[in-house]
GROMACS .gro file of C-alpha atoms in nm:
model
  104
    1MET     CA    1  11.403  10.384   4.951
    2ASN     CA    2  11.337  10.033   5.154
    3ARG     CA    3  11.459   9.736   4.914
    4ILE     CA    4  11.118   9.548   4.974
    5ARG     CA    5  10.769   9.768   4.996
    6LYS     CA    6  10.420   9.679   5.019
    7GLY     CA    7  10.291   9.440   4.747
    8ASP     CA    8  10.620   9.296   4.682
    9GLN     CA    9  10.666   8.903   4.592
   10VAL     CA   10  10.926   8.761   4.856
   11LEU     CA   11  11.076   8.463   4.909
   12VAL     CA   12  11.139   8.392   5.264
   13ILE     CA   13  11.536   8.271   5.291
   14ALA     CA   14  11.533   8.176   5.667
   15GLY     CA   15  11.333   8.050   5.957
   16LYS     CA   16  11.082   7.783   5.948
   17ASN     CA   17  10.901   7.906   5.686
   18LYS     CA   18  11.229   7.880   5.457
   19GLY     CA   19  11.149   7.863   5.071
   20GLN     CA   20  10.765   7.995   5.081
   21LYS     CA   21  10.651   8.258   4.851
   22GLY     CA   22  10.431   8.539   4.960
   23GLU     CA   23  10.321   8.923   4.872
   24VAL     CA   24  10.441   9.136   5.138
   25THR     CA   25  10.112   9.323   5.299
   26ARG     CA   26  10.285   9.545   5.529
   27VAL     CA   27  10.623   9.680   5.620
   28ALA     CA   28  10.656   9.809   6.001
   29GLY     CA   29  11.051   9.932   6.019
   30GLU     CA   30  11.248   9.626   5.986
   31SER     CA   31  10.988   9.373   5.986
   32VAL     CA   32  10.730   9.259   5.715
   33PHE     CA   33  10.408   9.049   5.715
   34VAL     CA   34  10.397   8.829   5.408
   35GLN     CA   35  10.044   8.686   5.302
   36ASN     CA   36   9.961   8.332   5.458
   37ILE     CA   37  10.314   8.304   5.586
   38ASN     CA   38  10.437   8.282   5.940
   39LEU     CA   39  10.101   8.222   6.086
   40ILE     CA   40  10.053   8.223   6.464
   41LYS     CA   41   9.755   8.142   6.676
   42ARG     CA   42   9.632   8.438   6.903
   43HIS     CA   43   9.376   8.384   7.223
   44THR     CA   44   9.157   8.716   7.191
   45LYS     CA   45   8.927   8.791   7.460
   46PRO     CA   46   8.583   8.940   7.330
   47ASN     CA   47   8.535   9.303   7.263
   48PRO     CA   48   8.163   9.375   7.289
   49GLN     CA   49   8.220   9.778   7.243
   50ALA     CA   50   8.400   9.665   6.890
   51ASN     CA   51   8.196   9.412   6.813
   52GLN     CA   52   8.455   9.132   6.816
   53PRO     CA   53   8.388   8.796   6.935
   54GLY     CA   54   8.677   8.580   7.112
   55GLY     CA   55   8.827   8.267   7.027
   56ILE     CA   56   9.165   8.188   6.847
   57VAL     CA   57   9.213   8.407   6.573
   58GLU     CA   58   9.527   8.267   6.335
   59ARG     CA   59   9.699   8.591   6.156
   60GLU     CA   60  10.057   8.652   6.029
   61ALA     CA   61  10.327   8.738   6.237
   62ALA     CA   62  10.613   8.980   6.165
   63ILE     CA   63  10.922   8.844   5.964
   64HIS     CA   64  11.272   9.016   6.005
   65ILE     CA   65  11.334   9.218   5.667
   66SER     CA   66  11.687   9.017   5.622
   67ASN     CA   67  11.494   8.672   5.581
   68VAL     CA   68  11.318   8.765   5.298
   69MET     CA   69  11.468   8.834   4.972
   70LEU     CA   70  11.298   8.974   4.654
   71PHE     CA   71  11.167   8.736   4.400
   72ASN     CA   72  11.206   8.785   4.044
   73THR     CA   73  10.927   8.598   3.831
   74ALA     CA   74  11.144   8.625   3.497
   75THR     CA   75  11.418   8.395   3.641
   76GLY     CA   76  11.203   8.242   3.944
   77LYS     CA   77  11.468   8.311   4.203
   78GLY     CA   78  11.513   8.532   4.502
   79GLU     CA   79  11.771   8.784   4.372
   80ARG     CA   80  11.963   9.077   4.595
   81VAL     CA   81  11.806   9.440   4.527
   82GLY     CA   82  12.017   9.738   4.448
   83TYR     CA   83  11.949  10.105   4.337
   84LYS     CA   84  12.026  10.317   4.005
   85THR     CA   85  11.966  10.665   3.915
   86LEU     CA   86  11.780  10.711   3.565
   87ASP     CA   87  11.880  10.991   3.347
   88ASP     CA   88  11.549  11.161   3.436
   89GLY     CA   89  11.687  11.181   3.799
   90ARG     CA   90  11.450  10.906   3.948
   91LYS     CA   91  11.598  10.631   4.166
   92VAL     CA   92  11.471  10.302   4.087
   93ARG     CA   93  11.514   9.959   4.240
   94VAL     CA   94  11.722   9.715   4.026
   95PHE     CA   95  11.769   9.324   4.068
   96ARG     CA   96  12.148   9.276   4.077
   97PRO     CA   97  12.235   8.998   3.880
   98SER     CA   98  12.033   9.107   3.564
   99GLY     CA   99  12.036   9.472   3.602
  100GLU     CA  100  11.636   9.437   3.505
  101VAL     CA  101  11.464   9.770   3.667
  102ILE     CA  102  11.140   9.701   3.933
  103ASP     CA  103  11.009  10.027   3.956
  104ALA     CA  104  10.859  10.111   3.641
   0.00000   0.00000   0.00000
């Protein structure tokens, strides 16, 4: 079970985008892609077979998972994540400081 999943709100805690918040669009191993954060310009060649024009395309680059922290909307801060097993046997993520369950 990953601490950070697709669709989570995260806070960037290190790097040039430190302090910015966004939604995780993709998780790839130890990297995450956050919407409108860590944007890079990619120079692409046109590909007529895929009907793709060439030019400069701006897209998100990967951020290492250790450089983002799950954002708690209740407190308005980034918080660490732990795990807890519920009475019905489900394993859920919880915020460490408050013990609030993330996965309902």
